[in-house]
Amino acid sequence: MMSEILLETRGLSKEFKGFTAVSAVDLQIHRGTIHALIGPNGAGKTTVFNLLTKFLLPSGGQILYKGRDITAAKPADIARQGIVRSFQISAVFPHLTAHENLLIALQRKEGLTFRFWRSRRSLDRFHDRARELLASVGLEHQAETVAVELPYGSKRSLEIVTTLALDPELLLLDEPTQGMGREDVDRVVDLIRAVSANRTVLMVEHNLSVVSRLSDHITVLQRGSVVAEGNYETVSNNPEVRAAYIGGKHESTKA
């Protein structure tokens, strides 16, 4: 039986001064799945993410979360409802340590703000969970390293685990493995697979190996419109997808 639809778009569209970036996109993201949004550069993937998290206002269409219309909701309202995203460019606090970045996220989850003048004792209840989260992505030995000094792969892992500290119901990952070496990619793939066991993931990802290893369902965009949907085998063998996204060449699915 198909799982519950957690997030849905109906005719979602976005125009910029006469240019249509997203055109009548219908998505159905089912609870407990990993759903990939793929397509060539300029296909509208990140624009869709920005619409879903309200960094952009749609020109038309609806966004439904748990059956409720959230089209007019503000970004902070979206986050409070359990939709949290990462970005292509690392969004951690660069001059705080990895551990401090986690403390900020853990406090924010409880409606608190990070204040440096607070007693250290007020932070005690967050330290153990912060250490657990860092260990889950192999960063326990870099806990006191300032984020700007972390290797790129570690910084990306820190960003993902910081979003997890907010305990999202729906996690949106924008290019989670971009710029990573193979070892870092494998670690992030394992992390995404682990966290998806009790939450829903929607990700934009160019690495087809990652898509094939993780995705339950794939939506392919071209020029802002949906051109194919299905599992990896279905979309990778679609002639229109091969012509538009892969250029007639099929990227290896071997890691």
PDB file of C-alpha atoms in Angstrom:
ATOM      1  CA  MET A   1       0.000   0.000   0.000  1.00  0.00           C
ATOM      2  CA  MET A   2       1.280   3.456  -0.941  1.00  0.00           C
ATOM      3  CA  SER A   3       2.326   5.518   2.072  1.00  0.00           C
ATOM      4  CA  GLU A   4       0.706   8.795   3.075  1.00  0.00           C
ATOM      5  CA  ILE A   5       1.458  11.867   0.960  1.00  0.00           C
ATOM      6  CA  LEU A   6       3.436  14.178   3.241  1.00  0.00           C
ATOM      7  CA  LEU A   7       4.119  17.026   0.806  1.00  0.00           C
ATOM      8  CA  GLU A   8       2.318  17.795  -2.436  1.00  0.00           C
ATOM      9  CA  THR A   9       2.468  20.521  -5.064  1.00  0.00           C
ATOM     10  CA  ARG A  10      -0.299  21.228  -7.541  1.00  0.00           C
ATOM     11  CA  GLY A  11       0.553  23.261 -10.612  1.00  0.00           C
ATOM     12  CA  LEU A  12       3.492  24.935  -8.851  1.00  0.00           C
ATOM     13  CA  SER A  13       4.899  27.692 -11.049  1.00  0.00           C
ATOM     14  CA  LYS A  14       7.408  30.538 -10.849  1.00  0.00           C
ATOM     15  CA  GLU A  15       8.064  33.306 -13.347  1.00  0.00           C
ATOM     16  CA  PHE A  16      10.819  35.912 -13.294  1.00  0.00           C
ATOM     17  CA  LYS A  17       9.976  38.921 -15.486  1.00  0.00           C
ATOM     18  CA  GLY A  18       8.438  36.793 -18.211  1.00  0.00           C
ATOM     19  CA  PHE A  19      10.872  33.845 -17.854  1.00  0.00           C
ATOM     20  CA  THR A  20       9.202  30.674 -16.595  1.00  0.00           C
ATOM     21  CA  ALA A  21      11.609  28.884 -14.241  1.00  0.00           C
ATOM     22  CA  VAL A  22       9.071  26.367 -12.915  1.00  0.00           C
ATOM     23  CA  SER A  23       5.974  25.431 -14.903  1.00  0.00           C
ATOM     24  CA  ALA A  24       2.958  23.621 -13.414  1.00  0.00           C
ATOM     25  CA  VAL A  25       4.983  21.126 -11.386  1.00  0.00           C
ATOM     26  CA  ASP A  26       2.990  18.415  -9.597  1.00  0.00           C
ATOM     27  CA  LEU A  27       4.928  16.538  -6.901  1.00  0.00           C
ATOM     28  CA  GLN A  28       3.832  13.932  -4.384  1.00  0.00           C
ATOM     29  CA  ILE A  29       6.366  13.179  -1.652  1.00  0.00           C
ATOM     30  CA  HIS A  30       5.340  10.108   0.333  1.00  0.00           C
ATOM     31  CA  ARG A  31       6.112   9.758   4.019  1.00  0.00           C
ATOM     32  CA  GLY A  32       9.125   7.601   4.857  1.00  0.00           C
ATOM     33  CA  THR A  33      10.660   7.714   1.361  1.00  0.00           C
ATOM     34  CA  ILE A  34      13.738   9.244  -0.247  1.00  0.00           C
ATOM     35  CA  HIS A  35      12.564  11.253  -3.244  1.00  0.00           C
ATOM     36  CA  ALA A  36      15.157  12.652  -5.678  1.00  0.00           C
ATOM     37  CA  LEU A  37      14.657  15.678  -7.900  1.00  0.00           C
ATOM     38  CA  ILE A  38      17.060  15.552 -10.837  1.00  0.00           C
ATOM     39  CA  GLY A  39      17.620  17.266 -14.163  1.00  0.00           C
ATOM     40  CA  PRO A  40      20.200  19.234 -16.141  1.00  0.00           C
ATOM     41  CA  ASN A  41      21.550  22.591 -15.006  1.00  0.00           C
ATOM     42  CA  GLY A  42      18.844  25.227 -15.218  1.00  0.00           C
ATOM     43  CA  ALA A  43      16.023  22.690 -14.985  1.00  0.00           C
ATOM     44  CA  GLY A  44      14.463  24.487 -12.001  1.00  0.00           C
ATOM     45  CA  LYS A  45      15.393  22.090  -9.189  1.00  0.00           C
ATOM     46  CA  THR A  46      16.742  24.642  -6.711  1.00  0.00           C
ATOM     47  CA  THR A  47      13.913  27.034  -7.608  1.00  0.00           C
ATOM     48  CA  VAL A  48      11.452  24.306  -6.583  1.00  0.00           C
ATOM     49  CA  PHE A  49      13.334  23.934  -3.277  1.00  0.00           C
ATOM     50  CA  ASN A  50      13.161  27.693  -2.726  1.00  0.00           C
ATOM     51  CA  LEU A  51       9.429  27.642  -3.411  1.00  0.00           C
ATOM     52  CA  LEU A  52       8.834  24.750  -1.025  1.00  0.00           C
ATOM     53  CA  THR A  53      10.707  26.465   1.802  1.00  0.00           C
ATOM     54  CA  LYS A  54       9.237  29.897   0.964  1.00  0.00           C
ATOM     55  CA  PHE A  55      12.482  31.636   0.057  1.00  0.00           C
ATOM     56  CA  LEU A  56      10.530  32.425  -3.117  1.00  0.00           C
ATOM     57  CA  LEU A  57       6.825  33.064  -3.552  1.00  0.00           C
ATOM     58  CA  PRO A  58       5.121  31.034  -6.292  1.00  0.00           C
ATOM     59  CA  SER A  59       3.533  32.729  -9.269  1.00  0.00           C
ATOM     60  CA  GLY A  60       0.869  30.033  -9.298  1.00  0.00           C
ATOM     61  CA  GLY A  61      -0.179  26.717  -7.846  1.00  0.00           C
ATOM     62  CA  GLN A  62      -0.419  25.259  -4.354  1.00  0.00           C
ATOM     63  CA  ILE A  63       1.856  23.629  -1.780  1.00  0.00           C
ATOM     64  CA  LEU A  64       0.220  21.209   0.647  1.00  0.00           C
ATOM     65  CA  TYR A  65       1.885  19.747   3.747  1.00  0.00           C
ATOM     66  CA  LYS A  66       0.006  17.005   5.561  1.00  0.00           C
ATOM     67  CA  GLY A  67      -3.013  18.060   3.536  1.00  0.00           C
ATOM     68  CA  ARG A  68      -2.831  21.695   4.704  1.00  0.00           C
ATOM     69  CA  ASP A  69      -2.267  24.553   2.280  1.00  0.00           C
ATOM     70  CA  ILE A  70       1.054  26.226   3.185  1.00  0.00           C
ATOM     71  CA  THR A  71       1.438  28.235  -0.031  1.00  0.00           C
ATOM     72  CA  ALA A  72       1.309  31.551   1.829  1.00  0.00           C
ATOM     73  CA  ALA A  73       3.310  30.456   4.890  1.00  0.00           C
ATOM     74  CA  LYS A  74       6.561  32.207   5.851  1.00  0.00           C
ATOM     75  CA  PRO A  75       9.975  30.459   5.958  1.00  0.00           C
ATOM     76  CA  ALA A  76      10.048  30.379   9.773  1.00  0.00           C
ATOM     77  CA  ASP A  77       6.564  28.847   9.844  1.00  0.00           C
ATOM     78  CA  ILE A  78       7.682  26.145   7.417  1.00  0.00           C
ATOM     79  CA  ALA A  79      10.660  25.258   9.607  1.00  0.00           C
ATOM     80  CA  ARG A  80       8.516  25.113  12.746  1.00  0.00           C
ATOM     81  CA  GLN A  81       6.168  22.694  11.004  1.00  0.00           C
ATOM     82  CA  GLY A  82       9.072  20.285  10.444  1.00  0.00           C
ATOM     83  CA  ILE A  83      10.411  21.132   6.971  1.00  0.00           C
ATOM     84  CA  VAL A  84      14.153  21.856   7.144  1.00  0.00           C
ATOM     85  CA  ARG A  85      16.615  22.259   4.276  1.00  0.00           C
ATOM     86  CA  SER A  86      20.304  22.363   3.543  1.00  0.00           C
ATOM     87  CA  PHE A  87      21.928  24.511   0.859  1.00  0.00           C
ATOM     88  CA  GLN A  88      24.387  23.963  -2.009  1.00  0.00           C
ATOM     89  CA  ILE A  89      26.793  26.353  -0.294  1.00  0.00           C
ATOM     90  CA  SER A  90      27.684  25.410   3.254  1.00  0.00           C
ATOM     91  CA  ALA A  91      25.527  27.383   5.689  1.00  0.00           C
ATOM     92  CA  VAL A  92      27.238  26.614   9.004  1.00  0.00           C
ATOM     93  CA  PHE A  93      28.644  29.368  11.232  1.00  0.00           C
ATOM     94  CA  PRO A  94      32.254  29.487   9.971  1.00  0.00           C
ATOM     95  CA  HIS A  95      33.919  30.955  13.069  1.00  0.00           C
ATOM     96  CA  LEU A  96      32.250  28.680  15.619  1.00  0.00           C
ATOM     97  CA  THR A  97      33.420  25.150  16.369  1.00  0.00           C
ATOM     98  CA  ALA A  98      31.581  22.111  15.074  1.00  0.00           C
ATOM     99  CA  HIS A  99      30.299  21.489  18.603  1.00  0.00           C
ATOM    100  CA  GLU A 100      29.048  25.076  18.970  1.00  0.00           C
ATOM    101  CA  ASN A 101      27.197  24.826  15.648  1.00  0.00           C
ATOM    102  CA  LEU A 102      25.320  21.819  17.016  1.00  0.00           C
ATOM    103  CA  LEU A 103      24.541  23.632  20.282  1.00  0.00           C
ATOM    104  CA  ILE A 104      22.907  26.454  18.327  1.00  0.00           C
ATOM    105  CA  ALA A 105      20.697  24.042  16.414  1.00  0.00           C
ATOM    106  CA  LEU A 106      19.753  22.047  19.511  1.00  0.00           C
ATOM    107  CA  GLN A 107      18.797  25.204  21.402  1.00  0.00           C
ATOM    108  CA  ARG A 108      16.833  26.530  18.460  1.00  0.00           C
ATOM    109  CA  LYS A 109      14.767  23.351  18.369  1.00  0.00           C
ATOM    110  CA  GLU A 110      13.507  24.223  21.847  1.00  0.00           C
ATOM    111  CA  GLY A 111      12.728  27.818  20.915  1.00  0.00           C
ATOM    112  CA  LEU A 112      15.861  29.207  22.557  1.00  0.00           C
ATOM    113  CA  THR A 113      18.557  31.440  21.115  1.00  0.00           C
ATOM    114  CA  PHE A 114      22.324  31.103  21.444  1.00  0.00           C
ATOM    115  CA  ARG A 115      23.688  33.707  23.872  1.00  0.00           C
ATOM    116  CA  PHE A 116      27.376  33.792  24.666  1.00  0.00           C
ATOM    117  CA  TRP A 117      26.742  35.498  28.021  1.00  0.00           C
ATOM    118  CA  ARG A 118      24.730  32.574  29.360  1.00  0.00           C
ATOM    119  CA  SER A 119      26.207  30.416  32.069  1.00  0.00           C
ATOM    120  CA  ARG A 120      27.938  27.332  30.706  1.00  0.00           C
ATOM    121  CA  ARG A 121      25.696  25.319  33.003  1.00  0.00           C
ATOM    122  CA  SER A 122      22.666  26.329  30.906  1.00  0.00           C
ATOM    123  CA  LEU A 123      24.201  24.500  27.950  1.00  0.00           C
ATOM    124  CA  ASP A 124      25.012  21.270  29.786  1.00  0.00           C
ATOM    125  CA  ARG A 125      21.868  19.450  28.722  1.00  0.00           C
ATOM    126  CA  PHE A 126      22.768  19.895  25.036  1.00  0.00           C
ATOM    127  CA  HIS A 127      26.372  18.675  25.119  1.00  0.00           C
ATOM    128  CA  ASP A 128      25.751  14.922  25.102  1.00  0.00           C
ATOM    129  CA  ARG A 129      23.325  15.104  22.173  1.00  0.00           C
ATOM    130  CA  ALA A 130      25.736  17.365  20.271  1.00  0.00           C
ATOM    131  CA  ARG A 131      28.518  14.808  20.757  1.00  0.00           C
ATOM    132  CA  GLU A 132      26.218  11.989  19.611  1.00  0.00           C
ATOM    133  CA  LEU A 133      25.326  13.855  16.444  1.00  0.00           C
ATOM    134  CA  LEU A 134      28.942  14.659  15.634  1.00  0.00           C
ATOM    135  CA  ALA A 135      29.908  11.022  16.156  1.00  0.00           C
ATOM    136  CA  SER A 136      27.130   9.930  13.784  1.00  0.00           C
ATOM    137  CA  VAL A 137      28.965  11.626  10.896  1.00  0.00           C
ATOM    138  CA  GLY A 138      32.499  10.848  12.057  1.00  0.00           C
ATOM    139  CA  LEU A 139      33.239  14.346  13.355  1.00  0.00           C
ATOM    140  CA  GLU A 140      33.729  13.514  17.023  1.00  0.00           C
ATOM    141  CA  HIS A 141      37.483  14.150  16.740  1.00  0.00           C
ATOM    142  CA  GLN A 142      36.866  17.548  15.092  1.00  0.00           C
ATOM    143  CA  ALA A 143      34.329  18.784  17.638  1.00  0.00           C
ATOM    144  CA  GLU A 144      36.493  21.714  18.736  1.00  0.00           C
ATOM    145  CA  THR A 145      37.667  22.622  15.233  1.00  0.00           C
ATOM    146  CA  VAL A 146      36.402  25.946  13.929  1.00  0.00           C
ATOM    147  CA  ALA A 147      34.055  25.219  11.015  1.00  0.00           C
ATOM    148  CA  VAL A 148      35.985  27.341   8.530  1.00  0.00           C
ATOM    149  CA  GLU A 149      39.036  25.112   9.104  1.00  0.00           C
ATOM    150  CA  LEU A 150      37.211  21.826   8.456  1.00  0.00           C
ATOM    151  CA  PRO A 151      37.893  19.953   5.191  1.00  0.00           C
ATOM    152  CA  TYR A 152      35.132  20.469   2.639  1.00  0.00           C
ATOM    153  CA  GLY A 153      33.586  17.020   3.106  1.00  0.00           C
ATOM    154  CA  SER A 154      33.536  17.421   6.878  1.00  0.00           C
ATOM    155  CA  LYS A 155      31.940  20.850   6.572  1.00  0.00           C
ATOM    156  CA  ARG A 156      29.151  19.436   4.399  1.00  0.00           C
ATOM    157  CA  SER A 157      28.623  16.604   6.875  1.00  0.00           C
ATOM    158  CA  LEU A 158      28.416  19.174   9.679  1.00  0.00           C
ATOM    159  CA  GLU A 159      25.755  21.099   7.784  1.00  0.00           C
ATOM    160  CA  ILE A 160      23.627  17.980   7.286  1.00  0.00           C
ATOM    161  CA  VAL A 161      23.917  16.895  10.899  1.00  0.00           C
ATOM    162  CA  THR A 162      23.079  20.448  12.023  1.00  0.00           C
ATOM    163  CA  THR A 163      19.788  20.207  10.123  1.00  0.00           C
ATOM    164  CA  LEU A 164      19.189  16.832  11.786  1.00  0.00           C
ATOM    165  CA  ALA A 165      19.596  18.477  15.191  1.00  0.00           C
ATOM    166  CA  LEU A 166      16.330  20.290  14.443  1.00  0.00           C
ATOM    167  CA  ASP A 167      14.669  16.856  14.165  1.00  0.00           C
ATOM    168  CA  PRO A 168      12.846  17.594  10.887  1.00  0.00           C
ATOM    169  CA  GLU A 169       9.946  15.511   9.668  1.00  0.00           C
ATOM    170  CA  LEU A 170      10.825  16.384   6.065  1.00  0.00           C
ATOM    171  CA  LEU A 171      14.494  16.974   5.250  1.00  0.00           C
ATOM    172  CA  LEU A 172      15.326  18.793   2.009  1.00  0.00           C
ATOM    173  CA  LEU A 173      18.908  18.267   0.857  1.00  0.00           C
ATOM    174  CA  ASP A 174      20.248  20.493  -1.927  1.00  0.00           C
ATOM    175  CA  GLU A 175      23.229  18.764  -3.582  1.00  0.00           C
ATOM    176  CA  PRO A 176      24.394  16.997  -0.383  1.00  0.00           C
ATOM    177  CA  THR A 177      27.468  15.410  -2.033  1.00  0.00           C
ATOM    178  CA  GLN A 178      28.523  18.304  -4.253  1.00  0.00           C
ATOM    179  CA  GLY A 179      32.305  18.662  -4.436  1.00  0.00           C
ATOM    180  CA  MET A 180      33.010  15.616  -2.262  1.00  0.00           C
ATOM    181  CA  GLY A 181      35.574  12.892  -2.814  1.00  0.00           C
ATOM    182  CA  ARG A 182      34.464   9.259  -2.956  1.00  0.00           C
ATOM    183  CA  GLU A 183      35.109   8.534   0.725  1.00  0.00           C
ATOM    184  CA  ASP A 184      33.077  11.547   1.834  1.00  0.00           C
ATOM    185  CA  VAL A 185      30.294  10.670  -0.609  1.00  0.00           C
ATOM    186  CA  ASP A 186      30.059   7.150   0.798  1.00  0.00           C
ATOM    187  CA  ARG A 187      29.838   8.504   4.352  1.00  0.00           C
ATOM    188  CA  VAL A 188      27.080  10.968   3.454  1.00  0.00           C
ATOM    189  CA  VAL A 189      25.154   8.294   1.535  1.00  0.00           C
ATOM    190  CA  ASP A 190      25.274   6.080   4.630  1.00  0.00           C
ATOM    191  CA  LEU A 191      24.154   9.030   6.769  1.00  0.00           C
ATOM    192  CA  ILE A 192      21.187   9.858   4.524  1.00  0.00           C
ATOM    193  CA  ARG A 193      20.164   6.216   4.434  1.00  0.00           C
ATOM    194  CA  ALA A 194      20.335   6.011   8.235  1.00  0.00           C
ATOM    195  CA  VAL A 195      18.335   9.164   8.937  1.00  0.00           C
ATOM    196  CA  SER A 196      15.680   8.284   6.362  1.00  0.00           C
ATOM    197  CA  ALA A 197      14.610   5.337   8.522  1.00  0.00           C
ATOM    198  CA  ASN A 198      12.315   7.598  10.553  1.00  0.00           C
ATOM    199  CA  ARG A 199      11.846  10.676   8.359  1.00  0.00           C
ATOM    200  CA  THR A 200      11.185  11.722   4.774  1.00  0.00           C
ATOM    201  CA  VAL A 201      13.914  13.072   2.480  1.00  0.00           C
ATOM    202  CA  LEU A 202      13.626  15.145  -0.680  1.00  0.00           C
ATOM    203  CA  MET A 203      16.964  15.782  -2.343  1.00  0.00           C
ATOM    204  CA  VAL A 204      18.397  17.511  -5.382  1.00  0.00           C
ATOM    205  CA  GLU A 205      21.435  15.550  -6.517  1.00  0.00           C
ATOM    206  CA  HIS A 206      23.565  15.487  -9.684  1.00  0.00           C
ATOM    207  CA  ASN A 207      25.525  12.358  -8.788  1.00  0.00           C
ATOM    208  CA  LEU A 208      23.505   9.563 -10.415  1.00  0.00           C
ATOM    209  CA  SER A 209      25.368   6.943  -8.428  1.00  0.00           C
ATOM    210  CA  VAL A 210      24.037   8.544  -5.241  1.00  0.00           C
ATOM    211  CA  VAL A 211      20.539   8.798  -6.749  1.00  0.00           C
ATOM    212  CA  SER A 212      20.517   5.138  -7.758  1.00  0.00           C
ATOM    213  CA  ARG A 213      21.727   3.982  -4.327  1.00  0.00           C
ATOM    214  CA  LEU A 214      19.311   6.018  -2.258  1.00  0.00           C
ATOM    215  CA  SER A 215      16.148   6.976  -4.082  1.00  0.00           C
ATOM    216  CA  ASP A 216      12.780   5.277  -3.790  1.00  0.00           C
ATOM    217  CA  HIS A 217      11.238   7.648  -6.324  1.00  0.00           C
ATOM    218  CA  ILE A 218      12.675  10.150  -8.809  1.00  0.00           C
ATOM    219  CA  THR A 219      11.184  13.184 -10.502  1.00  0.00           C
ATOM    220  CA  VAL A 220      13.028  14.523 -13.557  1.00  0.00           C
ATOM    221  CA  LEU A 221      12.767  18.199 -14.465  1.00  0.00           C
ATOM    222  CA  GLN A 222      13.644  19.815 -17.781  1.00  0.00           C
ATOM    223  CA  ARG A 223      13.187  23.536 -18.402  1.00  0.00           C
ATOM    224  CA  GLY A 224      11.027  23.806 -15.310  1.00  0.00           C
ATOM    225  CA  SER A 225       8.606  21.005 -16.185  1.00  0.00           C
ATOM    226  CA  VAL A 226       8.307  17.374 -15.101  1.00  0.00           C
ATOM    227  CA  VAL A 227       9.352  15.067 -17.961  1.00  0.00           C
ATOM    228  CA  ALA A 228       9.468  11.711 -16.147  1.00  0.00           C
ATOM    229  CA  GLU A 229       8.838  10.012 -12.812  1.00  0.00           C
ATOM    230  CA  GLY A 230       9.427   6.596 -11.309  1.00  0.00           C
ATOM    231  CA  ASN A 231      12.201   4.470  -9.862  1.00  0.00           C
ATOM    232  CA  TYR A 232      15.787   4.722 -11.083  1.00  0.00           C
ATOM    233  CA  GLU A 233      15.458   1.987 -13.707  1.00  0.00           C
ATOM    234  CA  THR A 234      12.346   3.596 -15.159  1.00  0.00           C
ATOM    235  CA  VAL A 235      13.690   7.132 -15.476  1.00  0.00           C
ATOM    236  CA  SER A 236      17.199   6.144 -16.560  1.00  0.00           C
ATOM    237  CA  ASN A 237      15.773   4.186 -19.500  1.00  0.00           C
ATOM    238  CA  ASN A 238      13.369   6.927 -20.535  1.00  0.00           C
ATOM    239  CA  PRO A 239      14.509   8.207 -23.977  1.00  0.00           C
ATOM    240  CA  GLU A 240      13.444  11.773 -23.191  1.00  0.00           C
ATOM    241  CA  VAL A 241      15.424  11.725 -19.966  1.00  0.00           C
ATOM    242  CA  ARG A 242      18.495  10.264 -21.638  1.00  0.00           C
ATOM    243  CA  ALA A 243      18.369  12.931 -24.338  1.00  0.00           C
ATOM    244  CA  ALA A 244      17.715  15.859 -22.015  1.00  0.00           C
ATOM    245  CA  TYR A 245      19.632  14.969 -18.865  1.00  0.00           C
ATOM    246  CA  ILE A 246      22.370  12.533 -19.848  1.00  0.00           C
ATOM    247  CA  GLY A 247      22.838  13.642 -23.427  1.00  0.00           C
ATOM    248  CA  GLY A 248      22.495  10.091 -24.699  1.00  0.00           C
ATOM    249  CA  LYS A 249      25.255   8.831 -22.382  1.00  0.00           C
ATOM    250  CA  HIS A 250      24.344   6.798 -19.335  1.00  0.00           C
ATOM    251  CA  GLU A 251      26.422   7.572 -16.253  1.00  0.00           C
ATOM    252  CA  SER A 252      27.624   4.494 -14.415  1.00  0.00           C
ATOM    253  CA  THR A 253      25.671   3.603 -11.297  1.00  0.00           C
ATOM    254  CA  LYS A 254      28.678   1.972  -9.701  1.00  0.00           C
ATOM    255  CA  ALA A 255      30.069   3.816  -6.706  1.00  0.00           C
TER     256      ALA A 255
END
